[in-house]
């Protein structure tokens, strides 16, 4: 059964964010028509383009011409969805905006992906991934990764990834709203909103700092990393391959020590307990023992042992190309082999999620520009509302949907927060001690305990219950009766032991959307193993790219300690949030299948597959594909025209940092015509694009000298005013950016919320905005805060509720 068969999608986007979003829609059966400019979409030259063009038809229209605009309007009249990535104002000029195309089709869903959102001072800046990352402070998250001050280039396009997933989520939510009330609408997301997941608590922390600076001192520049933690950091094996561990939980660390054969030595040296409980001296002794033992064998030998053990969280550091061959990824179908008529055999991203009742079917072909120019586009009548059109703003798109969450830490809880923002009722079922992530805070700030969980509990109801007790199982059975969606991140077998396995529930609840979001999957060679964010970060190649593709070879313990810290800085926590964005998309696809096809099903998403999508720029292989570009050893950038530079003035007069992105000939001409660049413009070494590539190092030196003559703010004003992307890159860490940047305020990108402990605060925006059925963002909650109300709803008498609390079956927490 095709999930999206019968839907027509007009793809007006350029580049990976819109390309991946519409690729997923095509994979699930939508008829996607890509509308390209004369000469074709210029981003077709990107190595991953053949993948995100798969299964789409193509026509070429010059929208500067009235007949082409008329043809687009006719085409949109028969469409369900239009997806565009124009900068603000461009779509209206071309007659390709929602107001124009929606006039002839009131049931049209129009999705806009911008760089910095549609309004605000930066709205018209060129929205390249790296420019958004630099301006929003993401590059400062990697400060300290190399031997210099200042930001470091962010290699993995996480903003693009989340924007693509947010576009899918927004489109599916709007389609669900249209099924309910018949009307289309404008939906929006941006790469800037795509950066939201990767800053967990800084926005609230800075608000608390301004309220009480003594209790919440100002944070320094570093927002991730710090001293390496034994059992949660990487070590090189005998063959030089680094192994990444994720054994931060004590029982997993005990398993690691046992697998390494160090249990007796650990006991004899008095190194018991978790690494966090050891003093610095004993911790370093433990590090030395672990490092020496791992260096005794090759990485492959260790991995065979760890896989057989089944309770050691460890993975090798691979490139994204190497990850295409990983046995679990192959087993899951998260890489597919397709024989392209033009490229021969290719290996590329598999379906976004396993949905057995409505499976995806990625196409092997991709069209040339204009290949379907003469197709009969009138084969389909204009789209009609599914019900009488309702033009007024109405309830959020997921109003009336109940989601039951059994998950901890970040990936799934963040995904269900996305669903809560879209109006779903999300009931978070926690253990009696609460989700372990509730203990998280901000670096170096003990009083911030619990801040991290505000993002992962926002808008939810919480009940803390002992799932192993008979009464706890009875409570859960009652909650399942309320649910449309159940999502968990347990390892295989655990749901069945708790009585909430899919087969256990499906016979009584055949319309249930049951979503397993796991590290490795539900079956296969690695499915039984534990993991956490550093594992997929290392395994899928993102950490390797962030490290510049150069892994160190430490000669002693001091060099190892330094390498540990820097590699952990490269392998930051984004894999969890990358997965969360995909889980949200998969849940919306499942809900659409339930609403339109009447089917419940067991959907499977893994952290491996989700992070393959986050590394989509390189998760494709075919003969002649260009290698993934990697930053220079100083992690400044990819080339002279795509890198960080030190400006003159400020940052204690050592010079601030700015980021330049100037990829096209037109942008180069604008840069070269700027006062101060005259001698570069006239230099024959830089006359053509090929000349500039050949003399890239000389060009970087010449540009650095010019940028050093003025402040970062002056250059940003000057060059962005000339439509060249050049922004200050060290204005503030992400939390400070979201708390006080003028663009955030002017664009209304934070929203007011309330928390029982922290009171009123401003939180991050939802990842998408729906104009007619607006989101419903709310604040975080305490553990077990809604237990009594939920138990009353399930029919428990007050005396019985008190007894549950007295016996510890149900608890309430202050965090």
Short mmCIF file of C-alpha atoms in Angstrom, two decimals, residues 2 86 178 182 204 215 316 322 339 342 377 402 433 458 467 492 529 544 549 565 612 635 649 717 744 752 757 774 797:
data_model
loop_
_atom_site.label_atom_id
_atom_site.label_comp_id
_atom_site.label_asym_id
_atom_site.label_seq_id
_atom_site.Cartn_x
_atom_site.Cartn_y
_atom_site.Cartn_z
CA UNK A 2 1.49 3.35 -1.06
CA UNK A 86 13.49 31.03 -2.07
CA UNK A 178 -6.46 19.41 5.68
CA UNK A 182 -10.35 20.82 4.04
CA UNK A 204 17.25 29.54 29.84
CA UNK A 215 23.78 31.69 41.45
CA UNK A 316 34.84 2.32 15.44
CA UNK A 322 32.98 3.24 5.13
CA UNK A 339 21.16 0.67 -10.58
CA UNK A 342 22.96 7.12 -15.93
CA UNK A 377 0.33 17.82 -16.75
CA UNK A 402 -2.43 11.21 22.07
CA UNK A 433 13.41 7.89 39.76
CA UNK A 458 8.11 20.69 27.03
CA UNK A 467 6.60 -0.64 35.19
CA UNK A 492 14.95 -5.39 21.77
CA UNK A 529 23.78 -3.90 21.85
CA UNK A 544 35.53 12.02 11.40
CA UNK A 549 39.57 13.64 8.59
CA UNK A 565 39.22 15.76 24.59
CA UNK A 612 23.00 8.55 7.68
CA UNK A 635 39.46 23.89 10.99
CA UNK A 649 39.37 44.95 16.41
CA UNK A 717 27.24 45.23 7.16
CA UNK A 744 15.76 36.53 17.29
CA UNK A 752 7.04 32.58 26.50
CA UNK A 757 10.44 25.35 39.21
CA UNK A 774 -0.62 27.30 14.64
CA UNK A 797 -10.15 6.31 43.37
#
